[in-house]
XYZ file of C-alpha atoms in Angstrom:
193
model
C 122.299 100.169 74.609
C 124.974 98.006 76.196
C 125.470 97.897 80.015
C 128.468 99.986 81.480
C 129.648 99.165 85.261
C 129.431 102.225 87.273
C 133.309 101.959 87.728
C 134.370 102.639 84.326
C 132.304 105.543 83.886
C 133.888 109.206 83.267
C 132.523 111.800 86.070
C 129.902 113.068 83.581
C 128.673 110.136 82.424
C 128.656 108.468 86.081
C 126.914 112.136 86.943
C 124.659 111.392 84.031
C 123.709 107.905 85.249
C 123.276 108.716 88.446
C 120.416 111.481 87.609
C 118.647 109.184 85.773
C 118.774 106.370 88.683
C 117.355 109.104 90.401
C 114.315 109.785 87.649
C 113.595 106.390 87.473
C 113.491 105.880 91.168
C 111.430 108.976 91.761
C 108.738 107.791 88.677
C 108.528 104.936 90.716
C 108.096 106.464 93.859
C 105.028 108.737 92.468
C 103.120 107.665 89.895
C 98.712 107.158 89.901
C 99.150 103.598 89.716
C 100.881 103.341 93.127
C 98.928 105.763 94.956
C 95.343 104.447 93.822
C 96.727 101.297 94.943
C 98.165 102.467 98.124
C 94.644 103.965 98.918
C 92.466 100.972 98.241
C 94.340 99.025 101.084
C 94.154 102.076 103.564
C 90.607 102.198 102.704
C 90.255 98.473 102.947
C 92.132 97.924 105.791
C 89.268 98.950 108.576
C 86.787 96.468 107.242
C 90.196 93.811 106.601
C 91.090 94.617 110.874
C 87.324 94.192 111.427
C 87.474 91.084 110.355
C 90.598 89.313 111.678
C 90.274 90.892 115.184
C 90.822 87.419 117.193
C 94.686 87.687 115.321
C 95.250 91.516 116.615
C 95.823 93.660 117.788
C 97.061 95.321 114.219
C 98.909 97.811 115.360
C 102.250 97.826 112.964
C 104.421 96.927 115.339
C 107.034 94.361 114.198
C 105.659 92.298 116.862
C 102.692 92.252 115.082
C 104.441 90.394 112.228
C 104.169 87.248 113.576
C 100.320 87.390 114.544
C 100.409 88.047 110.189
C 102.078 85.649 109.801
C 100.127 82.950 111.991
C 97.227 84.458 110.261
C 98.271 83.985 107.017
C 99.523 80.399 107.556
C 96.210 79.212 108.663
C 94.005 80.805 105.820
C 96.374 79.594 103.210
C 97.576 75.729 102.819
C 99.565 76.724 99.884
C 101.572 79.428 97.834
C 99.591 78.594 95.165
C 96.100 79.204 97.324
C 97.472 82.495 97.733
C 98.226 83.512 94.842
C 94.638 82.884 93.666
C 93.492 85.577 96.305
C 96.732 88.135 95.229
C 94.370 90.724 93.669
C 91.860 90.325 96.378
C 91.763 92.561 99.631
C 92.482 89.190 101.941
C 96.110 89.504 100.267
C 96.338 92.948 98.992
C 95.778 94.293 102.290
C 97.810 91.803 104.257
C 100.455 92.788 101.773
C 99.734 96.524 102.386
C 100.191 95.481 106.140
C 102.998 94.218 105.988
C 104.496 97.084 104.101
C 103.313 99.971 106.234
C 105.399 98.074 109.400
C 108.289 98.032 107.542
C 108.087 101.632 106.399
C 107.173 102.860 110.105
C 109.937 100.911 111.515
C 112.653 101.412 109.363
C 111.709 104.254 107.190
C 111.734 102.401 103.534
C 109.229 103.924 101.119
C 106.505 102.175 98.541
C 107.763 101.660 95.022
C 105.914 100.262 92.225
C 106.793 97.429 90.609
C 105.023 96.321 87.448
C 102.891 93.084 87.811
C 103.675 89.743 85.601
C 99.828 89.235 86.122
C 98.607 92.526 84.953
C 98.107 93.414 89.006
C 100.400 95.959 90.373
C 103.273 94.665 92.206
C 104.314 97.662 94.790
C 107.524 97.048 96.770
C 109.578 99.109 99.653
C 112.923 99.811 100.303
C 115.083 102.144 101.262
C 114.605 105.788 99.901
C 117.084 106.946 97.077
C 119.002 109.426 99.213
C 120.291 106.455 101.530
C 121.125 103.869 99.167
C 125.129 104.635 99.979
C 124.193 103.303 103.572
C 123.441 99.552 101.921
C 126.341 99.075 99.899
C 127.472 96.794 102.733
C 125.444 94.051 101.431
C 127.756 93.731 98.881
C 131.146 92.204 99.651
C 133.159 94.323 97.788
C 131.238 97.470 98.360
C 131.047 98.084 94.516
C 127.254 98.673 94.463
C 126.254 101.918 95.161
C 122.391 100.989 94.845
C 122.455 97.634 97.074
C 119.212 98.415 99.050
C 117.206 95.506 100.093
C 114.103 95.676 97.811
C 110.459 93.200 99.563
C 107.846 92.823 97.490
C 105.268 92.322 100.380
C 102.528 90.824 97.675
C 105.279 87.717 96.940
C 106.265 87.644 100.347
C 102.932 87.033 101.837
C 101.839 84.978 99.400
C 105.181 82.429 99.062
C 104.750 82.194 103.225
C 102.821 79.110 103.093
C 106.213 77.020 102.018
C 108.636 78.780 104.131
C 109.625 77.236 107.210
C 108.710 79.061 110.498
C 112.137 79.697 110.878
C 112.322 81.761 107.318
C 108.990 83.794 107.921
C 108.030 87.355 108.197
C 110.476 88.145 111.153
C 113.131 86.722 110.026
C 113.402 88.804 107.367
C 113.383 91.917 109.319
C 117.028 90.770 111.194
C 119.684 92.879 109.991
C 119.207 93.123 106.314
C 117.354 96.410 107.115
C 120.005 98.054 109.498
C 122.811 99.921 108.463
C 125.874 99.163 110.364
C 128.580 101.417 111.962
C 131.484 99.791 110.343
C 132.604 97.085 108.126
C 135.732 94.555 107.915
C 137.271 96.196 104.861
C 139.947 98.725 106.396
C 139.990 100.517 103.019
C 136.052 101.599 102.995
C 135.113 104.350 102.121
C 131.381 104.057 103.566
C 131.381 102.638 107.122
C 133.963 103.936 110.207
C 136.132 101.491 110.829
C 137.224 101.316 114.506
């Protein structure tokens, strides 16, 4: 099946599309595979905060994002020492972590994401019923479904190489809040004042 842009769809086709957006999200939204994994790092997480109490308190705050980040800095020298630990609790549950702060502070959800390495890959981002509210990241406001997506598991484990200017809280800026209004007179989405 070829590709069709949203635009040049017909109202029951783009109706059509749109509910199956909507199944897809939803199936990966709820599905075993994501909750089993979402309930291994809750369950792991009291021995994981045991543990690492000298780098609490792990509270998820987005404050607490940077004593993660320190955290993970030290243990790790590299992305790739990481990535040797990504099915392991020391990452899993960091990645959980990180996850559950973002989903407390700016209400995205868990999403699974199939693994490349067999492991699953969960993500967050936005719930489906908000993804109008994003289409600002895209210029032209053409993309209906322009939610930021953060695969915590890639993020924590790629930290190692990012400068500390490019770590965990600066990816929280304003990627994740939806503005009041835009530039583009014409839009449809955002008042523009």
């Amino acid at each position: 099946m070829t590709w069709t842009d949203p635009r040049d769809m017909g109202p029951e086709e783009y109706t059509a599309y749109l509910r199956e957006e909507e199944r897809a999200e939803e199936e990966a939204a709820h599905n075993p595979a994501l909750t089993a994994w979402l309930h291994a790092q809750e369950q792991a997480f009291g021995t994981w905060k045991r543990h690492r109490e000298g780098w609490g308190p792990w509270d998820f705050t987005v404050d607490s994002l940077a004593r993660l980040e320190a955290m993970v800095r030290a243990v790790y020298a590299s992305p790739a020492r990481a990535r040797e630990k990504a099915g392991e609790a020391d990452i899993t549950v960091a990645a959980w972590y990180l996850g559950e702060v973002h989903n407390r502070a700016f209400g995205t959800q868990w999403r699974l994401a199939p693994g490349g390495n067999g492991l699953p890959n969960p993500r967050i981002t936005p719930p489906w019923d908000r993804r109008i509210e994003f289409c600002f990241t895209d210029p032209e406001h053409l993309e209906e479904d322009a939610r930021p997506v953060y695969t915590p598991t890639d993020v924590i484990c790629s930290l190692p190489a990012q400068p500390p200017e490019r770590g965990l809280l600066h990816r929280i800026g304003p990627r994740w809040e939806v503005p009041a209004s835009c530039d583009d007179p014409y839009c449809r989405y955002h008042r523009n004042i």
